[in-house]
Short mmCIF file of C-alpha atoms in Angstrom, two decimals:
data_model
loop_
_atom_site.label_atom_id
_atom_site.label_comp_id
_atom_site.label_asym_id
_atom_site.label_seq_id
_atom_site.Cartn_x
_atom_site.Cartn_y
_atom_site.Cartn_z
CA PRO I 1 57.08 -8.69 8.43
CA LEU I 2 60.44 -7.09 7.69
CA ASN I 3 60.51 -8.58 4.19
CA ALA I 4 56.93 -7.60 3.62
CA ALA I 5 57.74 -4.15 4.63
CA HIS I 6 60.52 -4.01 2.15
CA ARG I 7 58.48 -5.47 -0.59
CA ALA I 8 55.51 -3.04 -0.21
CA PRO I 9 57.56 0.04 -1.11
CA ALA I 10 59.05 -1.99 -4.08
CA ARG I 11 55.63 -2.82 -5.39
CA ARG I 12 54.35 0.67 -4.93
CA ALA I 13 57.44 1.93 -6.78
CA ALA I 14 56.83 -0.63 -9.58
CA VAL I 15 53.14 0.41 -9.88
CA ARG I 16 54.16 4.05 -9.99
CA GLY I 17 56.78 3.23 -12.65
CA ARG I 18 54.25 1.37 -14.80
CA ALA I 19 51.76 4.24 -14.32
CA VAL I 20 54.32 6.80 -15.35
CA ASP I 21 55.22 4.68 -18.36
CA ARG I 22 51.54 4.40 -19.36
CA ARG I 23 51.07 8.19 -18.99
CA ARG I 24 54.17 8.83 -21.00
CA GLY I 25 53.01 6.44 -23.63
CA ALA I 26 49.55 8.09 -23.76
CA ARG I 27 51.17 11.53 -24.08
CA THR I 28 53.46 10.23 -26.79
CA LEU I 29 50.54 8.76 -28.69
CA ALA I 30 48.52 11.92 -28.26
CA ASN I 31 51.48 14.03 -29.46
CA ALA I 32 51.77 11.76 -32.51
CA ARG I 33 48.11 12.13 -33.43
CA ARG I 34 47.67 15.78 -32.56
CA PRO I 35 48.55 18.25 -35.46
CA GLU I 36 51.06 20.98 -34.77
CA THR I 37 49.62 24.19 -33.40
CA THR I 38 51.07 27.51 -32.29
CA GLU I 39 51.51 28.32 -28.57
CA ARG I 40 48.74 30.95 -28.90
CA ALA I 41 46.40 28.45 -30.55
CA ALA I 42 47.12 25.82 -27.95
CA LYS I 43 46.30 28.23 -25.15
CA GLY I 44 43.17 29.68 -26.82
CA ALA I 45 41.65 26.58 -28.41
CA PRO I 46 39.02 24.66 -26.40
CA SER I 47 40.09 21.35 -24.71
CA PRO I 48 38.88 18.18 -26.21
CA GLY I 49 36.96 17.03 -23.11
CA PRO I 50 36.43 13.57 -21.80
CA GLY I 51 35.27 12.11 -25.06
CA ARG I 52 32.61 12.15 -27.77
CA GLY I 53 30.84 9.17 -26.35
CA ASP I 54 30.01 10.93 -23.03
CA GLY I 55 27.34 13.20 -24.48
CA ASP I 56 29.47 16.31 -24.39
CA GLY I 57 29.83 16.68 -28.26
CA ASP I 58 27.38 19.60 -28.35
CA GLY I 59 29.26 21.39 -25.60
CA ASP I 60 32.55 20.93 -27.53
CA ASP I 61 31.03 22.31 -30.73
CA ALA I 62 29.71 25.32 -28.86
CA ALA I 63 33.16 25.90 -27.26
CA PHE I 64 34.90 25.56 -30.58
CA SER I 65 32.41 27.99 -32.29
CA LYS I 66 32.95 30.49 -29.53
CA TRP I 67 36.68 30.28 -29.80
CA LEU I 68 36.56 30.55 -33.56
CA PHE I 69 34.22 33.50 -33.81
CA GLU I 70 35.30 35.44 -30.73
CA ARG I 71 38.99 34.95 -30.74
CA GLU I 72 40.56 33.34 -33.84
CA LEU I 73 38.64 35.24 -36.61
CA PRO I 74 38.92 38.65 -34.91
CA SER I 75 42.67 38.03 -34.47
CA MET I 76 43.00 37.08 -38.13
CA GLY I 77 41.09 40.17 -39.15
CA LYS I 78 43.36 42.43 -37.10
CA LYS I 79 46.43 40.85 -38.73
CA THR I 80 45.01 41.31 -42.18
CA LEU I 81 44.12 44.93 -41.40
CA LYS I 82 47.66 45.55 -40.11
CA SER I 83 49.25 43.99 -43.21
CA LEU I 84 46.98 46.02 -45.55
CA SER I 85 47.84 49.31 -43.74
CA SER I 86 51.53 48.92 -44.47
CA LEU I 87 53.02 52.09 -46.03
CA PRO I 88 55.42 50.15 -48.33
CA LEU I 89 52.53 48.11 -49.64
CA ALA I 90 50.51 51.18 -50.38
CA ILE I 91 53.49 52.90 -52.14
CA GLY I 92 53.99 49.75 -54.22
CA GLU I 93 50.36 49.71 -55.22
CA LEU I 94 50.57 53.33 -56.30
CA LEU I 95 53.69 52.75 -58.39
CA VAL I 96 52.17 49.73 -60.16
CA ILE I 97 48.97 51.65 -60.89
CA ALA I 98 50.99 54.63 -62.17
CA GLY I 99 53.04 52.25 -64.36
CA PHE I 100 49.87 50.71 -65.97
CA SER I 101 48.38 54.17 -66.35
CA ALA I 102 51.49 55.28 -68.22
CA LEU I 103 51.38 52.25 -70.39
CA GLY I 104 47.70 52.99 -71.16
CA THR I 105 48.71 56.45 -72.16
CA VAL I 106 51.43 55.20 -74.58
CA ILE I 107 49.35 52.43 -76.16
CA GLU I 108 46.14 53.79 -77.82
CA GLN I 109 43.05 52.40 -76.14
CA ASN I 110 39.90 50.86 -77.54
CA LYS I 111 40.99 50.70 -81.20
CA SER I 112 39.99 47.98 -83.64
CA PHE I 113 41.84 44.72 -84.06
CA ALA I 114 43.03 45.76 -87.57
CA TRP I 115 44.39 49.01 -86.20
CA TYR I 116 46.63 47.17 -83.66
CA VAL I 117 47.78 44.71 -86.34
CA GLU I 118 48.76 47.61 -88.59
CA ASN I 119 50.41 49.78 -86.01
CA TYR I 120 52.07 47.05 -83.83
CA PRO I 121 53.31 44.48 -86.25
CA THR I 122 55.19 41.40 -85.05
CA GLU I 123 58.00 42.24 -87.56
CA ASN I 124 58.82 45.61 -86.03
CA LYS I 125 58.02 45.57 -82.31
CA SER I 126 57.75 48.78 -80.36
CA LEU I 127 60.42 49.16 -77.76
CA GLY I 128 61.69 45.81 -78.86
CA PHE I 129 58.86 43.71 -77.28
CA ILE I 130 55.40 45.32 -77.79
CA ASP I 131 53.41 43.91 -80.66
CA PHE I 132 49.71 43.36 -81.26
CA PRO I 133 49.56 39.70 -79.86
CA LEU I 134 51.00 40.96 -76.54
CA ILE I 135 48.66 43.93 -76.45
CA LEU I 136 45.56 41.87 -77.16
CA ASP I 137 46.47 38.93 -74.98
CA LEU I 138 47.14 41.11 -71.97
CA GLY I 139 44.20 43.39 -72.57
CA LEU I 140 46.48 46.44 -72.99
CA ASP I 141 44.00 47.74 -75.56
CA HIS I 142 41.55 48.37 -72.80
CA ILE I 143 43.81 48.40 -69.81
CA TYR I 144 41.64 50.66 -67.54
CA THR I 145 38.83 48.01 -67.55
CA THR I 146 40.93 44.91 -67.15
CA TRP I 147 40.49 42.74 -64.06
CA TYR I 148 44.05 43.35 -62.78
CA PHE I 149 43.85 47.13 -63.03
CA LEU I 150 40.43 47.25 -61.26
CA GLY I 151 41.86 44.77 -58.74
CA LEU I 152 44.79 47.11 -58.04
CA LEU I 153 42.40 49.94 -57.48
CA GLY I 154 40.37 47.81 -55.06
CA LEU I 155 43.57 46.73 -53.26
CA LEU I 156 44.77 50.32 -52.85
CA GLY I 157 41.30 51.19 -51.58
CA ALA I 158 41.51 48.35 -49.04
CA SER I 159 44.93 49.63 -47.95
CA LEU I 160 43.60 53.20 -47.41
CA THR I 161 40.58 51.92 -45.48
CA ALA I 162 42.76 49.66 -43.31
CA CYS I 163 45.17 52.48 -42.53
CA THR I 164 42.24 54.72 -41.70
CA VAL I 165 40.73 52.15 -39.31
CA THR I 166 43.86 50.94 -37.62
CA ARG I 167 45.88 54.09 -37.43
CA GLN I 168 44.32 57.43 -38.22
CA TRP I 169 40.95 56.86 -36.58
CA PRO I 170 42.51 55.82 -33.22
CA VAL I 171 44.82 58.90 -33.31
CA TRP I 172 41.74 61.12 -33.89
CA LYS I 173 39.84 59.59 -31.06
CA VAL I 174 42.73 60.04 -28.65
CA SER I 175 43.24 63.64 -29.80
CA ALA I 176 39.55 64.43 -29.53
CA LYS I 177 39.40 63.25 -25.97
CA TRP I 178 40.87 65.81 -23.65
CA LYS I 179 41.25 65.89 -19.92
CA PHE I 180 42.68 68.12 -17.22
CA LEU I 181 46.04 67.41 -15.67
CA ASP I 182 46.73 68.41 -12.06
CA ARG I 183 50.21 66.93 -11.37
CA ARG I 184 53.11 69.37 -11.50
CA ALA I 185 55.59 66.65 -12.46
CA THR I 186 53.51 65.54 -15.43
CA LEU I 187 53.37 69.03 -16.91
CA LEU I 188 57.08 69.73 -16.31
CA ALA I 189 57.89 66.46 -18.21
CA MET I 190 56.29 67.64 -21.41
CA GLU I 191 58.14 68.93 -24.57
CA GLU I 192 57.55 72.55 -23.54
CA ALA I 193 57.19 73.25 -19.87
CA GLU I 194 57.71 76.20 -17.54
CA SER I 195 56.76 77.49 -14.08
CA VAL I 196 55.71 81.13 -14.06
CA PRO I 197 55.82 82.78 -10.66
CA ARG I 198 53.50 85.56 -9.58
CA ALA I 199 51.01 84.76 -12.39
CA ARG I 200 47.36 83.98 -12.64
CA LEU I 201 45.79 81.21 -14.62
CA SER I 202 42.95 83.47 -15.84
CA ASP I 203 45.41 85.92 -17.51
CA PHE I 204 47.17 83.04 -19.24
CA SER I 205 43.99 81.50 -20.55
CA ASP I 206 42.87 84.90 -21.93
CA LEU I 207 46.08 85.24 -23.85
CA LEU I 208 45.66 81.80 -25.33
CA ALA I 209 42.11 82.45 -26.38
CA ASP I 210 43.31 85.63 -28.17
CA ARG I 211 45.61 83.40 -30.25
CA GLY I 212 42.84 81.14 -31.40
CA TYR I 213 43.04 78.33 -28.74
CA GLN I 214 39.92 76.67 -27.40
CA VAL I 215 40.29 77.11 -23.58
CA PHE I 216 38.63 75.10 -20.85
CA ILE I 217 38.99 75.92 -17.10
CA LYS I 218 37.96 73.72 -14.19
CA GLY I 219 38.89 75.20 -10.75
CA LYS I 220 42.70 75.56 -10.80
CA LYS I 221 43.19 73.47 -13.89
CA MET I 222 43.22 74.54 -17.54
CA TYR I 223 43.34 72.79 -20.85
CA ALA I 224 43.59 74.53 -24.28
CA PHE I 225 44.08 73.31 -27.85
CA LYS I 226 43.90 74.41 -31.47
CA GLY I 227 44.39 72.88 -34.89
CA LEU I 228 42.39 69.67 -34.03
CA ILE I 229 41.17 69.63 -37.66
CA GLY I 230 44.80 68.79 -38.57
CA ARG I 231 44.28 65.42 -36.95
CA LEU I 232 41.00 64.74 -38.77
CA ALA I 233 42.28 65.95 -42.20
CA PRO I 234 44.37 62.78 -42.94
CA ILE I 235 41.14 60.77 -42.69
CA GLY I 236 39.70 63.22 -45.19
CA VAL I 237 42.66 62.75 -47.46
CA HIS I 238 41.99 58.93 -47.53
CA ALA I 239 38.31 59.50 -48.02
CA ALA I 240 38.99 61.85 -51.00
CA LEU I 241 41.40 59.15 -52.50
CA LEU I 242 38.69 56.55 -52.09
CA PHE I 243 36.20 58.78 -53.90
CA THR I 244 38.73 59.16 -56.70
CA LEU I 245 39.43 55.49 -56.97
CA GLY I 246 35.69 54.70 -56.79
CA GLY I 247 34.95 57.18 -59.56
CA ALA I 248 37.69 55.73 -61.76
CA ALA I 249 36.40 52.22 -61.27
CA TYR I 250 32.82 53.29 -61.83
CA SER I 251 33.82 54.97 -65.08
CA GLY I 252 35.67 51.85 -66.21
CA LEU I 253 32.92 49.41 -65.36
CA GLY I 254 29.86 51.56 -66.12
CA GLY I 255 31.16 53.76 -68.93
CA LEU I 256 30.91 53.45 -72.72
CA SER I 257 33.35 54.61 -75.32
CA GLY I 258 34.05 54.38 -79.04
CA SER I 259 35.43 56.31 -82.08
CA VAL I 260 33.90 57.24 -85.42
CA MET I 261 35.23 58.78 -88.64
CA VAL I 262 32.41 60.80 -90.23
CA PRO I 263 32.56 62.56 -93.57
CA ASP I 264 31.74 66.24 -93.74
CA GLY I 265 28.02 66.73 -94.38
CA SER I 266 26.90 63.28 -93.10
CA SER I 267 25.53 62.11 -89.74
CA PHE I 268 25.64 59.08 -87.43
CA GLU I 269 23.59 57.71 -84.58
CA ILE I 270 25.21 58.13 -81.20
CA ALA I 271 24.55 54.51 -80.14
CA SER I 272 26.51 53.30 -83.14
CA GLY I 273 29.65 55.06 -81.83
CA LEU I 274 29.43 53.61 -78.34
CA THR I 275 30.68 50.24 -77.14
CA ARG I 276 29.91 48.67 -73.76
CA GLY I 277 32.90 48.45 -71.40
CA SER I 278 31.23 45.77 -69.13
CA LEU I 279 27.86 44.27 -68.30
CA LEU I 280 27.35 47.15 -65.91
CA SER I 281 27.37 49.64 -68.75
CA SER I 282 24.07 51.08 -69.95
CA MET I 283 23.17 53.24 -72.98
CA PRO I 284 22.36 56.88 -72.13
CA GLY I 285 18.97 58.31 -72.91
CA ILE I 286 20.41 60.25 -75.88
CA ALA I 287 21.74 57.21 -77.56
CA LYS I 288 19.02 57.14 -80.22
CA SER I 289 19.76 60.82 -81.19
CA SER I 290 22.08 61.56 -84.17
CA VAL I 291 24.95 63.88 -84.71
CA GLN I 292 25.17 65.92 -87.88
CA VAL I 293 28.55 67.12 -89.15
CA ASN I 294 27.73 70.51 -90.54
CA ASP I 295 31.33 71.49 -91.48
CA PHE I 296 34.91 70.45 -91.00
CA THR I 297 37.82 72.87 -91.42
CA ILE I 298 41.55 72.92 -90.72
CA ASP I 299 43.82 75.81 -89.78
CA TYR I 300 47.47 75.67 -91.01
CA LEU I 301 50.65 77.24 -89.74
CA PRO I 302 52.80 79.42 -92.07
CA ASN I 303 55.05 76.42 -92.79
CA GLY I 304 52.05 74.43 -94.03
CA GLN I 305 51.66 72.12 -90.96
CA VAL I 306 48.26 71.58 -89.35
CA SER I 307 47.60 73.92 -86.51
CA GLN I 308 44.05 73.02 -85.40
CA PHE I 309 41.01 71.30 -86.84
CA TYR I 310 37.36 72.10 -86.14
CA SER I 311 34.06 70.32 -86.45
CA ASP I 312 30.74 72.06 -86.49
CA LEU I 313 28.37 69.49 -84.84
CA SER I 314 24.62 69.45 -84.22
CA VAL I 315 22.87 66.95 -81.95
CA VAL I 316 19.45 66.09 -83.44
CA ASP I 317 16.74 64.17 -81.60
CA PRO I 318 14.81 61.28 -83.31
CA ASN I 319 12.15 63.72 -84.38
CA GLY I 320 14.63 65.88 -86.29
CA LYS I 321 14.76 68.70 -83.74
CA GLU I 322 18.18 70.26 -83.10
CA MET I 323 19.04 69.89 -79.46
CA SER I 324 22.46 71.59 -79.29
CA ARG I 325 25.13 72.81 -81.68
CA LYS I 326 28.84 73.59 -81.12
CA THR I 327 32.09 73.90 -83.03
CA ILE I 328 34.54 71.58 -81.29
CA SER I 329 38.29 71.25 -81.61
CA VAL I 330 41.14 69.47 -79.75
CA ASN I 331 40.54 69.88 -76.03
CA VAL I 332 37.15 71.70 -76.65
CA PRO I 333 34.60 68.80 -76.61
CA LEU I 334 30.88 68.78 -77.04
CA ARG I 335 28.80 67.43 -74.08
CA ALA I 336 25.19 66.28 -74.50
CA GLY I 337 23.08 64.00 -72.47
CA GLY I 338 25.98 62.50 -70.50
CA VAL I 339 27.95 61.78 -73.68
CA THR I 340 31.20 63.69 -74.37
CA MET I 341 32.47 64.05 -77.96
CA TYR I 342 36.22 64.81 -78.42
CA GLN I 343 37.89 65.95 -81.66
CA THR I 344 40.73 63.42 -82.07
CA ASP I 345 41.50 62.90 -85.77
CA TRP I 346 40.76 63.82 -89.29
CA ALA I 347 41.06 62.37 -92.83
CA LEU I 348 40.33 63.17 -96.49
CA SER I 349 37.06 61.46 -97.55
CA SER I 350 36.31 62.60 -101.17
CA MET I 351 37.51 64.76 -104.08
CA GLN I 352 35.41 66.51 -106.75
CA VAL I 353 36.92 66.24 -110.24
CA THR I 354 35.54 67.78 -113.45
CA VAL I 355 36.58 65.94 -116.60
CA ALA I 356 36.50 67.72 -119.96
CA LYS I 357 36.73 65.56 -123.14
CA PRO I 358 36.65 66.66 -126.81
CA GLY I 359 33.45 66.02 -128.60
CA ALA I 360 32.93 64.16 -131.85
CA ASP I 361 33.69 67.25 -133.90
CA GLY I 362 37.00 67.69 -132.07
CA GLU I 363 36.09 71.13 -130.86
CA THR I 364 33.11 70.93 -128.50
CA GLU I 365 33.98 69.70 -125.05
CA THR I 366 31.74 67.58 -122.81
CA GLU I 367 32.22 68.02 -119.11
CA ASN I 368 31.37 65.50 -116.38
CA THR I 369 31.85 66.04 -112.64
CA TYR I 370 32.68 63.10 -110.37
CA VAL I 371 32.97 62.80 -106.64
CA LEU I 372 35.73 60.24 -106.08
CA PRO I 373 36.14 58.59 -102.66
CA MET I 374 39.66 58.78 -101.10
CA ALA I 375 41.39 56.00 -99.21
CA SER I 376 44.34 56.02 -96.87
CA LEU I 377 47.65 54.95 -98.44
CA GLU I 378 49.73 55.21 -95.31
CA GLY I 379 52.15 52.30 -95.14
CA LYS I 380 51.18 51.01 -98.60
CA GLY I 381 53.15 51.04 -101.76
CA GLY I 382 56.10 52.76 -100.07
CA PHE I 383 54.10 55.74 -98.81
CA GLN I 384 55.05 57.08 -95.46
CA GLY I 385 53.04 59.32 -93.16
CA ARG I 386 49.47 60.42 -93.52
CA ILE I 387 48.48 60.41 -97.23
CA TRP I 388 45.29 59.69 -99.23
CA GLY I 389 44.64 58.83 -102.79
CA THR I 390 41.96 58.19 -105.34
CA PHE I 391 41.77 56.86 -108.95
CA LEU I 392 40.08 58.19 -112.07
CA PRO I 393 39.63 55.59 -114.91
CA LEU I 394 40.42 56.83 -118.44
CA SER I 395 37.19 55.21 -119.60
CA PHE I 396 34.19 54.06 -117.64
CA ASP I 397 33.17 51.76 -120.46
CA ASP I 398 36.29 49.87 -121.44
CA ASP I 399 39.24 48.84 -119.29
CA GLN I 400 38.84 50.67 -115.94
CA ARG I 401 42.26 49.55 -114.72
CA ARG I 402 44.02 52.27 -116.57
CA GLY I 403 43.54 55.71 -115.20
CA ILE I 404 44.83 58.77 -113.40
CA SER I 405 46.00 58.74 -109.82
CA LEU I 406 45.39 61.74 -107.49
CA VAL I 407 47.33 61.85 -104.20
CA ALA I 408 47.05 64.38 -101.34
CA ARG I 409 48.37 64.83 -97.87
CA ASP I 410 46.09 67.65 -96.80
CA PHE I 411 43.52 70.07 -98.25
CA GLN I 412 46.05 72.37 -99.80
CA SER I 413 47.44 70.52 -102.80
CA VAL I 414 46.93 67.44 -104.93
CA ALA I 415 49.61 65.53 -106.80
CA ILE I 416 48.52 64.02 -110.22
CA TYR I 417 50.07 60.94 -111.91
CA ASP I 418 49.24 59.66 -115.35
CA SER I 419 48.19 56.08 -116.24
CA LYS I 420 51.90 55.01 -116.47
CA GLY I 421 52.72 56.35 -112.99
CA ALA I 422 54.63 59.36 -114.27
CA PHE I 423 54.23 62.64 -112.32
CA ALA I 424 51.98 65.04 -114.30
CA GLY I 425 51.69 68.06 -111.95
CA VAL I 426 50.25 69.62 -108.79
CA ARG I 427 47.07 71.59 -108.46
CA ARG I 428 45.30 73.30 -105.60
CA PRO I 429 41.67 72.23 -105.01
CA GLU I 430 39.14 74.75 -106.34
CA SER I 431 41.89 76.64 -108.15
CA LYS I 432 39.94 76.13 -111.47
CA LYS I 433 43.29 75.70 -113.23
CA PRO I 434 43.06 72.81 -115.66
CA ILE I 435 45.69 70.21 -116.30
CA VAL I 436 45.87 67.83 -119.31
CA VAL I 437 46.72 64.17 -118.39
CA ASP I 438 46.54 61.33 -120.89
CA GLY I 439 44.59 63.60 -123.27
CA ILE I 440 42.01 64.47 -120.61
CA LYS I 441 41.57 67.94 -119.18
CA LEU I 442 41.04 67.86 -115.43
CA MET I 443 39.92 70.53 -112.97
CA LEU I 444 39.98 69.87 -109.28
CA GLY I 445 37.02 70.99 -107.17
CA ASP I 446 36.30 70.68 -103.48
CA VAL I 447 38.15 68.18 -101.31
CA LYS I 448 35.89 66.96 -98.43
CA GLY I 449 37.27 65.78 -95.16
CA SER I 450 36.19 63.41 -92.41
CA THR I 451 36.24 64.22 -88.73
CA GLY I 452 37.53 61.74 -86.21
CA LEU I 453 35.44 61.86 -83.01
CA GLU I 454 35.94 59.93 -79.82
CA LEU I 455 32.67 59.38 -77.81
CA LYS I 456 32.72 58.58 -74.15
CA THR I 457 30.41 58.36 -71.15
CA ASP I 458 32.05 58.69 -67.73
CA PRO I 459 29.48 58.20 -64.92
CA GLY I 460 32.26 58.30 -62.38
CA VAL I 461 33.54 61.80 -63.29
CA PRO I 462 31.51 63.59 -60.54
CA LEU I 463 33.14 61.32 -57.97
CA VAL I 464 36.63 61.89 -59.44
CA TYR I 465 36.14 65.63 -59.39
CA ALA I 466 34.71 65.62 -55.84
CA GLY I 467 37.67 63.38 -54.79
CA PHE I 468 40.30 65.78 -56.22
CA ALA I 469 38.55 68.82 -54.77
CA GLY I 470 38.47 67.10 -51.36
CA LEU I 471 42.08 66.00 -51.71
CA MET I 472 43.26 69.52 -52.27
CA VAL I 473 41.32 70.88 -49.21
CA THR I 474 42.19 68.07 -46.83
CA SER I 475 45.84 68.02 -47.93
CA PHE I 476 46.13 71.65 -46.94
CA LEU I 477 44.32 71.10 -43.59
CA SER I 478 46.48 68.16 -42.77
CA LEU I 479 49.46 70.55 -42.57
CA LEU I 480 47.93 72.33 -39.56
CA SER I 481 49.57 71.68 -36.24
CA HIS I 482 47.58 70.19 -33.35
CA SER I 483 48.83 72.08 -30.30
CA GLN I 484 47.81 71.26 -26.71
CA ILE I 485 48.61 73.25 -23.50
CA TRP I 486 47.81 72.32 -19.92
CA ALA I 487 48.27 74.52 -16.87
CA ILE I 488 47.60 74.48 -13.12
CA GLN I 489 47.39 77.39 -10.55
CA GLU I 490 49.57 76.95 -7.60
CA GLU I 491 49.67 79.37 -4.73
CA THR I 492 51.33 82.29 -6.54
CA ALA I 493 52.50 80.68 -9.77
CA ILE I 494 51.25 78.76 -12.70
CA VAL I 495 52.80 75.57 -14.06
CA VAL I 496 52.48 75.15 -17.81
CA GLY I 497 53.18 72.20 -20.16
CA GLY I 498 52.39 71.75 -23.82
CA LYS I 499 53.08 69.71 -26.95
CA THR I 500 52.35 69.75 -30.69
CA ASN I 501 52.60 67.15 -33.48
CA ARG I 502 54.47 69.38 -35.94
CA ALA I 503 56.06 72.85 -36.36
CA LYS I 504 57.63 72.43 -33.01
CA GLU I 505 59.90 75.53 -33.24
CA GLU I 506 56.89 77.76 -34.04
CA PHE I 507 54.96 76.25 -31.11
CA ARG I 508 57.94 76.97 -28.79
CA THR I 509 58.16 80.52 -29.93
CA GLU I 510 54.40 81.10 -29.68
CA LEU I 511 54.31 79.63 -26.08
CA ASP I 512 57.32 81.77 -25.08
CA GLU I 513 55.52 84.90 -26.38
CA VAL I 514 52.42 84.11 -24.51
CA LEU I 515 54.27 83.39 -21.24
CA ASN I 516 56.26 86.66 -21.59
CA SER I 517 52.98 88.55 -21.99
CA VAL I 518 51.47 87.13 -18.74
CA PRO I 519 51.24 89.98 -16.14
CA GLU I 520 53.38 89.63 -13.09
CA TYR I 521 51.80 90.41 -9.75
CA VAL I 522 53.93 92.05 -7.04
CA ASP I 523 52.82 92.13 -3.42
#
């Protein structure tokens, strides 16, 4: 019996040891198979249950779905909103957007492929690295409609929305909810606090009301505030910025733009000057109408430089009826049917030349007037700057490769070169002063110009204007202080406490003036 008694505890200890080992082994195996999880996920995730073979699979799925949709996803959403509402992130987004906007101002937008090849050659890169392959590959020729620029606008909008939801809206809700305080210690612990003996709560509340405070009294307790709009205004600032960003994105995705060079006296169809920016763009109703260039003129400074250029334009409907007419210039556009036409450029288009040749008898002259088209010579043949030229053959019947060259930089003078390239002289257009070149007498007539117009539709402009207007108003209102004052009436004294979110010195001075004005009652 004694030995059995000793053996029984030994067996029980051995059984316990094996059970512990098995449990440890099971835990080790479970740990080896279970993926790593965070402590929060381990606490919040549903337990695996007794097993899939016990008929509890549906219950496990329901528990997992509940945990996922009620705990995990809301938690991830809160973390995302908190990250998006970061001030450094918003500042970084603004700086990047400003950088791309500046780049879009420096690099001309929506020009032709040939224009970028000519103005941004690979042999002479702007700023040492900008050439036409870089511009076209990165979409810098239409930067405001690229996916990355619109994505930056969307990211900034998401940051503004997240900041409004997670920070400003809760502050507004707390500020809008007011309550009476009745504990003396609470009032005296505020930023501005004072106990005024021999005073009445009614007198104090009347003085606050005279200074624009909203006053509420309940028995021996009082609450007053002013400037609550200052707490709501920051939300308005963000809303105004969202309007501006939305308008810019809408103009980029839904707008059309283009440029045309139209000779004086000719016309063009509006649709031919507009190019779709995206699939969301749509032609305006006025697209089938035409624009007639009635006249094009240039004003010059005393030193001969161009001061301003003007285009007299008429918008004509498909039936030939004039809808509107206006003389435009730089910064003075024409707006019709949602399309804005800006004066952006000019060129020389044609030159009238009268040629007088001696007749068969050697005395009688035969005159012929020609209208010669002019082409830009800028960057060609050693010419620098804006310059145009045309060519008059010596004979229209024989070899037309020999002739007279006429070159002009503006409407004021024309340089004439003979068939050998030698300088022959200078004449003013319509001066009626002849010049003999290669045995031919020439007289220069009118020089016609072409007006360079940029056409654009901006459907988001009303949103942008509304956003800027709202931004100016709400930015001013956000400077207003939100001041709050509580007071309680004791036996013969009032206890006052107050606080404000800004302009603390002004608030202290104002409260002191009010307290000094409270009548003192003497028994």
